[in-house]
């Protein structure tokens, strides 16, 4: 299970905590591999998703930042502007019955359903918000099926 991450400090933190839960992590040049079938890839997710073979994953979880202007990216990232591209690229990489969970903390977020090529999109924000945080969390969560 690959996990793309562009922030070197987070990758270093994962490596430093390599014995967390008793799981060994192996450091490769730009990839961290855990013995739980998880690979951490230091990459721009927008670019990485385009390299994936179709029908590669049954489940994809997308939790992008609201905004990023990292020097490692070709362009800046804006979740409102770029979410349909990310979701569509993830849909291409998902299996025929694949499911994508998309989450964002952008308080003014509006999902661009018209430009997402999915068979089903369901807003699951309320179902995924603990009762004691209702009305306090500024986030959205969607279940998207291929």
CSV table of N, CA and C in Angstrom, one decimal:
chain,number,residue,atom,x,y,z
A,1,UNK,N,0.8,-1.2,0.0
A,1,UNK,CA,0.0,0.0,0.0
A,1,UNK,C,0.9,1.2,0.0
A,2,UNK,N,1.0,2.0,-1.1
A,2,UNK,CA,1.8,3.2,-1.1
A,2,UNK,C,1.1,4.3,-0.5
A,3,UNK,N,2.0,5.2,0.1
A,3,UNK,CA,1.5,6.4,0.7
A,3,UNK,C,2.4,7.5,0.2
A,4,UNK,N,1.9,8.4,-0.6
A,4,UNK,CA,2.7,9.5,-1.2
A,4,UNK,C,2.7,10.7,-0.2
A,5,UNK,N,3.9,11.2,0.1
A,5,UNK,CA,4.1,12.3,1.0
A,5,UNK,C,5.2,13.2,0.5
A,6,UNK,N,5.0,14.5,0.4
A,6,UNK,CA,5.9,15.4,-0.2
A,6,UNK,C,6.8,16.1,0.9
A,7,UNK,N,6.4,16.0,2.1
A,7,UNK,CA,7.2,16.7,3.2
A,7,UNK,C,8.3,15.9,3.8
A,8,UNK,N,9.5,16.2,3.5
A,8,UNK,CA,10.6,15.4,4.1
A,8,UNK,C,10.6,15.3,5.6
A,9,UNK,N,10.2,16.4,6.4
A,9,UNK,CA,10.1,16.2,7.8
A,9,UNK,C,9.2,15.1,8.3
A,10,UNK,N,8.1,15.0,7.6
A,10,UNK,CA,7.2,13.9,8.0
A,10,UNK,C,7.8,12.5,7.7
A,11,UNK,N,8.4,12.4,6.5
A,11,UNK,CA,9.1,11.2,6.2
A,11,UNK,C,10.2,10.8,7.2
A,12,UNK,N,10.9,11.9,7.7
A,12,UNK,CA,12.0,11.6,8.7
A,12,UNK,C,11.3,11.2,10.0
A,13,UNK,N,10.2,11.8,10.4
A,13,UNK,CA,9.5,11.5,11.6
A,13,UNK,C,9.1,10.0,11.6
A,14,UNK,N,8.5,9.6,10.4
A,14,UNK,CA,8.1,8.2,10.3
A,14,UNK,C,9.3,7.3,10.5
A,15,UNK,N,10.4,7.6,9.9
A,15,UNK,CA,11.7,6.8,10.0
A,15,UNK,C,12.1,6.8,11.5
A,16,UNK,N,12.1,7.9,12.2
A,16,UNK,CA,12.5,8.0,13.6
A,16,UNK,C,11.6,7.1,14.4
A,17,UNK,N,10.4,7.0,14.1
A,17,UNK,CA,9.5,6.2,14.9
A,17,UNK,C,9.4,4.8,14.3
A,18,UNK,N,10.4,4.3,13.7
A,18,UNK,CA,10.4,3.0,13.0
A,18,UNK,C,10.0,1.8,13.9
A,19,UNK,N,10.2,1.9,15.1
A,19,UNK,CA,9.8,0.8,16.0
A,19,UNK,C,8.4,0.9,16.6
A,20,UNK,N,7.7,2.0,16.2
A,20,UNK,CA,6.3,2.2,16.6
A,20,UNK,C,5.5,1.0,16.3
A,21,UNK,N,4.8,0.5,17.2
A,21,UNK,CA,3.9,-0.7,17.1
A,21,UNK,C,4.7,-1.9,16.7
A,22,UNK,N,6.0,-1.9,16.9
A,22,UNK,CA,6.9,-3.1,16.7
A,22,UNK,C,7.1,-3.4,15.2
A,23,UNK,N,6.8,-2.4,14.3
A,23,UNK,CA,7.0,-2.7,12.9
A,23,UNK,C,8.3,-2.0,12.4
A,24,UNK,N,9.1,-2.8,11.7
A,24,UNK,CA,10.4,-2.3,11.2
A,24,UNK,C,10.1,-1.5,9.9
A,25,UNK,N,10.8,-0.4,9.8
A,25,UNK,CA,10.7,0.4,8.6
A,25,UNK,C,12.1,0.4,7.9
A,26,UNK,N,12.2,0.2,6.6
A,26,UNK,CA,13.4,0.2,5.9
A,26,UNK,C,13.5,1.5,5.1
A,27,UNK,N,14.6,2.2,5.2
A,27,UNK,CA,14.8,3.5,4.5
A,27,UNK,C,15.5,3.2,3.2
A,28,UNK,N,14.9,3.6,2.1
A,28,UNK,CA,15.4,3.6,0.8
A,28,UNK,C,15.6,5.0,0.3
A,29,UNK,N,16.3,5.3,-0.8
A,29,UNK,CA,16.6,6.7,-1.2
A,29,UNK,C,15.5,7.7,-1.0
A,30,UNK,N,14.3,7.4,-1.6
A,30,UNK,CA,13.2,8.3,-1.5
A,30,UNK,C,11.9,7.5,-1.1
A,31,UNK,N,12.1,6.3,-0.6
A,31,UNK,CA,10.9,5.5,-0.3
A,31,UNK,C,11.2,4.9,1.1
A,32,UNK,N,10.2,4.9,1.9
A,32,UNK,CA,10.2,4.2,3.2
A,32,UNK,C,9.3,3.0,3.1
A,33,UNK,N,9.8,1.8,3.4
A,33,UNK,CA,8.9,0.6,3.3
A,33,UNK,C,8.8,0.0,4.6
A,34,UNK,N,7.5,-0.3,5.0
A,34,UNK,CA,7.3,-0.9,6.3
A,34,UNK,C,6.9,-2.4,6.0
A,35,UNK,N,7.1,-3.2,7.0
A,35,UNK,CA,6.8,-4.6,6.8
A,35,UNK,C,5.3,-4.9,7.1
A,36,UNK,N,4.5,-4.0,6.7
A,36,UNK,CA,3.1,-4.1,6.7
A,36,UNK,C,2.5,-3.8,5.3
A,37,UNK,N,3.3,-4.0,4.3
A,37,UNK,CA,2.9,-3.8,2.9
A,37,UNK,C,2.5,-2.3,2.7
A,38,UNK,N,3.2,-1.4,3.4
A,38,UNK,CA,3.0,0.0,3.2
A,38,UNK,C,4.3,0.6,2.7
A,39,UNK,N,4.3,1.4,1.6
A,39,UNK,CA,5.4,2.1,1.1
A,39,UNK,C,5.1,3.6,1.1
A,40,UNK,N,6.1,4.3,1.7
A,40,UNK,CA,5.9,5.8,1.8
A,40,UNK,C,6.8,6.3,0.6
A,41,UNK,N,6.2,7.1,-0.2
A,41,UNK,CA,6.8,7.6,-1.4
A,41,UNK,C,6.9,9.1,-1.3
A,42,UNK,N,8.2,9.6,-1.4
A,42,UNK,CA,8.4,11.1,-1.4
A,42,UNK,C,8.1,11.6,-2.8
A,43,UNK,N,6.9,12.1,-3.0
A,43,UNK,CA,6.5,12.6,-4.3
A,43,UNK,C,5.3,13.6,-4.3
A,44,UNK,N,5.2,14.3,-5.4
A,44,UNK,CA,4.1,15.2,-5.6
A,44,UNK,C,2.9,14.3,-6.0
A,45,UNK,N,1.9,14.2,-5.2
A,45,UNK,CA,0.7,13.3,-5.4
A,45,UNK,C,0.1,13.5,-6.8
A,46,UNK,N,0.0,14.8,-7.2
A,46,UNK,CA,-0.6,15.1,-8.6
A,46,UNK,C,0.2,14.3,-9.6
A,47,UNK,N,1.5,14.3,-9.5
A,47,UNK,CA,2.3,13.6,-10.5
A,47,UNK,C,2.3,12.1,-10.3
A,48,UNK,N,2.4,11.7,-9.1
A,48,UNK,CA,2.5,10.3,-8.7
A,48,UNK,C,1.2,9.5,-9.2
A,49,UNK,N,0.1,10.1,-9.0
A,49,UNK,CA,-1.2,9.5,-9.4
A,49,UNK,C,-1.2,9.2,-10.9
A,50,UNK,N,-0.6,10.0,-11.7
A,50,UNK,CA,-0.6,9.8,-13.2
A,50,UNK,C,0.3,8.6,-13.6
A,51,UNK,N,1.2,8.2,-12.7
A,51,UNK,CA,2.1,7.1,-13.0
A,51,UNK,C,1.5,5.7,-12.7
A,52,UNK,N,0.4,5.7,-12.0
A,52,UNK,CA,-0.2,4.4,-11.5
A,52,UNK,C,-0.9,3.7,-12.6
A,53,UNK,N,-0.8,2.4,-12.6
A,53,UNK,CA,-1.5,1.5,-13.6
A,53,UNK,C,-3.0,1.5,-13.2
A,54,UNK,N,-3.8,1.5,-14.2
A,54,UNK,CA,-5.3,1.4,-14.0
A,54,UNK,C,-5.6,0.1,-13.1
A,55,UNK,N,-6.7,0.2,-12.4
A,55,UNK,CA,-7.2,-0.9,-11.5
A,55,UNK,C,-6.2,-1.4,-10.5
A,56,UNK,N,-5.3,-0.5,-10.0
A,56,UNK,CA,-4.3,-0.9,-9.0
A,56,UNK,C,-4.8,-1.1,-7.6
A,57,UNK,N,-5.8,-0.3,-7.2
A,57,UNK,CA,-6.2,-0.3,-5.8
A,57,UNK,C,-7.7,-0.5,-5.6
A,58,UNK,N,-8.0,-1.2,-4.5
A,58,UNK,CA,-9.4,-1.3,-4.1
A,58,UNK,C,-9.9,-0.1,-3.2
A,59,UNK,N,-9.0,0.4,-2.5
A,59,UNK,CA,-9.3,1.5,-1.6
A,59,UNK,C,-8.2,2.6,-1.7
A,60,UNK,N,-8.7,3.9,-1.8
A,60,UNK,CA,-7.8,5.0,-1.8
A,60,UNK,C,-8.3,6.0,-0.8
A,61,UNK,N,-7.4,6.6,0.0
A,61,UNK,CA,-7.8,7.6,0.9
A,61,UNK,C,-7.0,8.9,0.5
A,62,UNK,N,-7.7,9.9,0.3
A,62,UNK,CA,-7.1,11.2,-0.1
A,62,UNK,C,-7.4,12.3,1.0
A,63,UNK,N,-6.4,12.8,1.6
A,63,UNK,CA,-6.6,13.9,2.6
A,63,UNK,C,-5.5,15.0,2.3
A,64,UNK,N,-5.8,15.8,1.2
A,64,UNK,CA,-4.8,16.7,0.8
A,64,UNK,C,-4.8,18.0,1.7
A,65,UNK,N,-3.7,18.8,1.6
A,65,UNK,CA,-3.7,20.1,2.3
A,65,UNK,C,-4.7,21.0,1.6
A,66,UNK,N,-5.1,22.1,2.3
A,66,UNK,CA,-5.9,23.1,1.7
A,66,UNK,C,-5.1,23.8,0.6
A,67,UNK,N,-3.9,24.1,0.9
A,67,UNK,CA,-3.0,24.8,-0.1
A,67,UNK,C,-1.6,24.4,0.1
A,68,UNK,N,-0.8,24.4,-1.0
A,68,UNK,CA,0.6,24.1,-0.9
A,68,UNK,C,1.3,24.8,-2.1
A,69,UNK,N,2.4,25.5,-1.8
A,69,UNK,CA,3.2,26.1,-2.8
A,69,UNK,C,4.7,25.6,-2.7
A,70,UNK,N,4.8,24.3,-2.4
A,70,UNK,CA,6.1,23.7,-2.2
A,70,UNK,C,7.0,23.8,-3.5
A,71,UNK,N,8.3,24.0,-3.3
A,71,UNK,CA,9.2,24.1,-4.4
A,71,UNK,C,9.3,22.8,-5.1
A,72,UNK,N,8.9,21.7,-4.5
A,72,UNK,CA,9.0,20.4,-5.2
A,72,UNK,C,7.9,20.2,-6.2
A,73,UNK,N,6.9,21.0,-6.2
A,73,UNK,CA,5.8,20.9,-7.1
A,73,UNK,C,6.0,21.7,-8.4
A,74,UNK,N,5.4,21.3,-9.5
A,74,UNK,CA,5.5,22.1,-10.7
A,74,UNK,C,4.7,23.4,-10.6
A,75,UNK,N,3.6,23.3,-9.8
A,75,UNK,CA,2.7,24.4,-9.6
A,75,UNK,C,2.2,24.4,-8.2
A,76,UNK,N,1.5,25.4,-7.8
A,76,UNK,CA,0.9,25.4,-6.4
A,76,UNK,C,-0.3,24.5,-6.4
A,77,UNK,N,-0.7,24.0,-5.2
A,77,UNK,CA,-1.8,23.2,-5.1
A,77,UNK,C,-2.9,23.9,-4.3
A,78,UNK,N,-4.1,23.9,-4.8
A,78,UNK,CA,-5.3,24.5,-4.1
A,78,UNK,C,-6.4,23.4,-4.1
A,79,UNK,N,-6.8,23.0,-3.0
A,79,UNK,CA,-7.7,21.8,-2.9
A,79,UNK,C,-9.0,22.1,-3.6
A,80,UNK,N,-9.5,23.4,-3.6
A,80,UNK,CA,-10.7,23.7,-4.3
A,80,UNK,C,-10.5,23.6,-5.8
A,81,UNK,N,-9.4,24.1,-6.3
A,81,UNK,CA,-9.2,24.1,-7.7
A,81,UNK,C,-8.8,22.7,-8.2
A,82,UNK,N,-8.0,21.9,-7.5
A,82,UNK,CA,-7.4,20.7,-7.9
A,82,UNK,C,-8.0,19.4,-7.5
A,83,UNK,N,-9.1,19.4,-6.7
A,83,UNK,CA,-9.6,18.2,-6.1
A,83,UNK,C,-10.2,17.3,-7.2
A,84,UNK,N,-10.8,17.8,-8.2
A,84,UNK,CA,-11.4,16.9,-9.3
A,84,UNK,C,-10.4,16.2,-10.0
A,85,UNK,N,-9.2,16.8,-10.3
A,85,UNK,CA,-8.1,16.2,-11.0
A,85,UNK,C,-7.6,15.0,-10.2
A,86,UNK,N,-7.3,15.3,-8.9
A,86,UNK,CA,-6.8,14.2,-8.0
A,86,UNK,C,-7.8,13.1,-7.9
A,87,UNK,N,-9.0,13.4,-7.7
A,87,UNK,CA,-10.0,12.3,-7.6
A,87,UNK,C,-10.2,11.5,-8.9
A,88,UNK,N,-10.2,12.2,-10.0
A,88,UNK,CA,-10.3,11.5,-11.3
A,88,UNK,C,-9.1,10.6,-11.6
A,89,UNK,N,-7.9,11.1,-11.2
A,89,UNK,CA,-6.7,10.3,-11.4
A,89,UNK,C,-6.7,9.1,-10.4
A,90,UNK,N,-7.2,9.3,-9.2
A,90,UNK,CA,-7.3,8.2,-8.3
A,90,UNK,C,-8.4,7.2,-8.8
A,91,UNK,N,-9.5,7.7,-9.3
A,91,UNK,CA,-10.5,6.7,-9.9
A,91,UNK,C,-9.9,5.9,-11.0
A,92,UNK,N,-9.0,6.4,-11.8
A,92,UNK,CA,-8.4,5.6,-12.9
A,92,UNK,C,-7.5,4.5,-12.3
A,93,UNK,N,-6.9,4.8,-11.1
A,93,UNK,CA,-6.0,3.8,-10.5
A,93,UNK,C,-6.8,2.8,-9.6
A,94,UNK,N,-8.1,3.1,-9.4
A,94,UNK,CA,-8.9,2.2,-8.5
A,94,UNK,C,-9.5,1.0,-9.4
A,95,UNK,N,-9.7,-0.1,-8.7
A,95,UNK,CA,-10.3,-1.2,-9.3
A,95,UNK,C,-11.7,-1.0,-9.7
A,96,UNK,N,-12.3,-1.9,-10.5
A,96,UNK,CA,-13.7,-1.6,-10.9
A,96,UNK,C,-14.7,-1.4,-9.8
A,97,UNK,N,-14.5,-2.0,-8.6
A,97,UNK,CA,-15.4,-1.7,-7.5
A,97,UNK,C,-14.7,-0.8,-6.4
A,98,UNK,N,-13.7,-0.1,-6.9
A,98,UNK,CA,-12.9,0.7,-6.0
A,98,UNK,C,-13.6,1.8,-5.3
A,99,UNK,N,-13.2,2.1,-4.1
A,99,UNK,CA,-13.7,3.2,-3.2
A,99,UNK,C,-12.7,4.2,-2.9
A,100,UNK,N,-13.0,5.4,-2.9
A,100,UNK,CA,-12.1,6.5,-2.5
A,100,UNK,C,-12.8,7.3,-1.4
A,101,UNK,N,-12.0,7.5,-0.4
A,101,UNK,CA,-12.5,8.4,0.7
A,101,UNK,C,-11.7,9.7,0.5
A,102,UNK,N,-12.4,10.8,0.4
A,102,UNK,CA,-11.8,12.1,0.2
A,102,UNK,C,-12.2,13.0,1.4
A,103,UNK,N,-11.2,13.6,2.0
A,103,UNK,CA,-11.4,14.5,3.1
A,103,UNK,C,-10.7,15.8,3.0
A,104,UNK,N,-11.3,16.9,3.4
A,104,UNK,CA,-10.6,18.2,3.4
A,104,UNK,C,-11.0,19.0,4.6
A,105,UNK,N,-10.1,19.9,5.0
A,105,UNK,CA,-10.4,20.8,6.1
A,105,UNK,C,-10.7,22.2,5.7
A,106,UNK,N,-10.8,22.4,4.3
A,106,UNK,CA,-11.1,23.7,3.8
A,106,UNK,C,-12.5,24.0,4.1
A,107,UNK,N,-12.7,25.1,4.9
A,107,UNK,CA,-14.1,25.4,5.4
A,107,UNK,C,-15.1,25.8,4.4
A,108,UNK,N,-14.6,26.3,3.2
A,108,UNK,CA,-15.5,26.8,2.1
A,108,UNK,C,-15.5,25.8,1.0
A,109,UNK,N,-15.1,24.6,1.2
A,109,UNK,CA,-15.0,23.6,0.1
A,109,UNK,C,-16.4,23.3,-0.5
A,110,UNK,N,-16.4,23.2,-1.8
A,110,UNK,CA,-17.5,22.8,-2.6
A,110,UNK,C,-17.1,21.7,-3.6
A,111,UNK,N,-17.6,20.5,-3.5
A,111,UNK,CA,-17.2,19.4,-4.3
A,111,UNK,C,-17.7,19.6,-5.7
A,112,UNK,N,-16.8,19.5,-6.7
A,112,UNK,CA,-17.2,19.7,-8.1
A,112,UNK,C,-17.7,18.4,-8.7
A,113,UNK,N,-18.9,18.0,-8.3
A,113,UNK,CA,-19.4,16.7,-8.8
A,113,UNK,C,-19.5,16.6,-10.3
A,114,UNK,N,-19.8,17.7,-11.0
A,114,UNK,CA,-20.0,17.7,-12.4
A,114,UNK,C,-18.7,17.2,-13.2
A,115,UNK,N,-17.6,17.5,-12.6
A,115,UNK,CA,-16.3,17.1,-13.2
A,115,UNK,C,-15.6,15.9,-12.7
A,116,UNK,N,-16.3,15.2,-11.8
A,116,UNK,CA,-15.8,13.9,-11.2
A,116,UNK,C,-16.5,12.8,-11.9
A,117,UNK,N,-15.7,11.9,-12.5
A,117,UNK,CA,-16.2,10.7,-13.2
A,117,UNK,C,-16.4,9.5,-12.4
A,118,UNK,N,-17.3,9.6,-11.5
A,118,UNK,CA,-17.6,8.5,-10.5
A,118,UNK,C,-19.0,8.0,-10.7
A,119,UNK,N,-19.3,6.8,-10.3
A,119,UNK,CA,-20.7,6.3,-10.4
A,119,UNK,C,-21.5,6.7,-9.2
A,120,UNK,N,-20.8,7.0,-8.1
A,120,UNK,CA,-21.5,7.4,-6.8
A,120,UNK,C,-20.6,8.3,-6.0
A,121,UNK,N,-21.2,9.4,-5.5
A,121,UNK,CA,-20.5,10.3,-4.6
A,121,UNK,C,-21.4,10.6,-3.4
A,122,UNK,N,-21.0,10.3,-2.2
A,122,UNK,CA,-21.8,10.4,-1.1
A,122,UNK,C,-21.1,11.3,0.0
A,123,UNK,N,-21.8,12.3,0.5
A,123,UNK,CA,-21.2,13.1,1.5
A,123,UNK,C,-21.4,12.4,2.8
A,124,UNK,N,-20.3,12.0,3.4
A,124,UNK,CA,-20.3,11.2,4.7
A,124,UNK,C,-19.8,12.0,5.9
A,125,UNK,N,-19.7,13.3,5.7
A,125,UNK,CA,-19.2,14.2,6.8
A,125,UNK,C,-19.9,14.0,8.1
A,126,UNK,N,-21.2,14.0,8.1
A,126,UNK,CA,-21.9,13.9,9.4
A,126,UNK,C,-21.7,12.5,10.0
A,127,UNK,N,-21.7,11.4,9.2
A,127,UNK,CA,-21.5,10.1,9.6
A,127,UNK,C,-20.1,9.8,10.2
A,128,UNK,N,-19.1,10.7,9.8
A,128,UNK,CA,-17.7,10.5,10.2
A,128,UNK,C,-17.3,11.5,11.3
A,129,UNK,N,-18.2,12.3,11.7
A,129,UNK,CA,-17.9,13.3,12.8
A,129,UNK,C,-18.4,12.8,14.1
A,130,UNK,N,-17.5,12.7,15.1
A,130,UNK,CA,-18.0,12.3,16.4
A,130,UNK,C,-19.0,13.3,17.0
A,131,UNK,N,-20.0,12.8,17.7
A,131,UNK,CA,-21.1,13.6,18.2
A,131,UNK,C,-20.6,14.8,19.0
A,132,UNK,N,-19.5,14.7,19.8
A,132,UNK,CA,-19.1,15.8,20.6
A,132,UNK,C,-18.3,16.8,19.8
A,133,UNK,N,-18.1,16.6,18.4
A,133,UNK,CA,-17.4,17.6,17.6
A,133,UNK,C,-18.4,18.1,16.5
A,134,UNK,N,-19.7,17.7,16.6
A,134,UNK,CA,-20.6,18.3,15.6
A,134,UNK,C,-20.7,19.8,15.7
A,135,UNK,N,-20.5,20.4,14.5
A,135,UNK,CA,-20.6,21.9,14.4
A,135,UNK,C,-19.3,22.6,14.8
A,136,UNK,N,-18.3,21.8,15.3
A,136,UNK,CA,-17.0,22.4,15.7
A,136,UNK,C,-15.9,22.1,14.7
A,137,UNK,N,-16.0,21.0,13.9
A,137,UNK,CA,-15.0,20.7,12.9
A,137,UNK,C,-15.3,21.3,11.6
A,138,UNK,N,-14.4,22.0,11.0
A,138,UNK,CA,-14.6,22.5,9.7
A,138,UNK,C,-13.9,21.6,8.7
A,139,UNK,N,-14.7,20.5,8.3
A,139,UNK,CA,-14.1,19.6,7.3
A,139,UNK,C,-15.3,18.9,6.6
A,140,UNK,N,-14.9,18.3,5.5
A,140,UNK,CA,-15.8,17.6,4.6
A,140,UNK,C,-15.2,16.2,4.3
A,141,UNK,N,-16.1,15.2,4.2
A,141,UNK,CA,-15.6,13.9,3.9
A,141,UNK,C,-16.6,13.2,2.9
A,142,UNK,N,-16.1,12.6,1.9
A,142,UNK,CA,-16.9,12.0,0.8
A,142,UNK,C,-16.5,10.5,0.5
A,143,UNK,N,-17.4,9.7,0.3
A,143,UNK,CA,-17.2,8.4,-0.2
A,143,UNK,C,-17.5,8.4,-1.7
A,144,UNK,N,-16.5,8.0,-2.5
A,144,UNK,CA,-16.6,8.1,-4.0
A,144,UNK,C,-16.4,6.7,-4.5
A,145,UNK,N,-17.3,6.2,-5.3
A,145,UNK,CA,-17.2,4.9,-5.9
A,145,UNK,C,-17.0,5.0,-7.4
A,146,UNK,N,-16.1,4.1,-7.9
A,146,UNK,CA,-15.8,4.1,-9.4
A,146,UNK,C,-16.9,3.8,-10.2
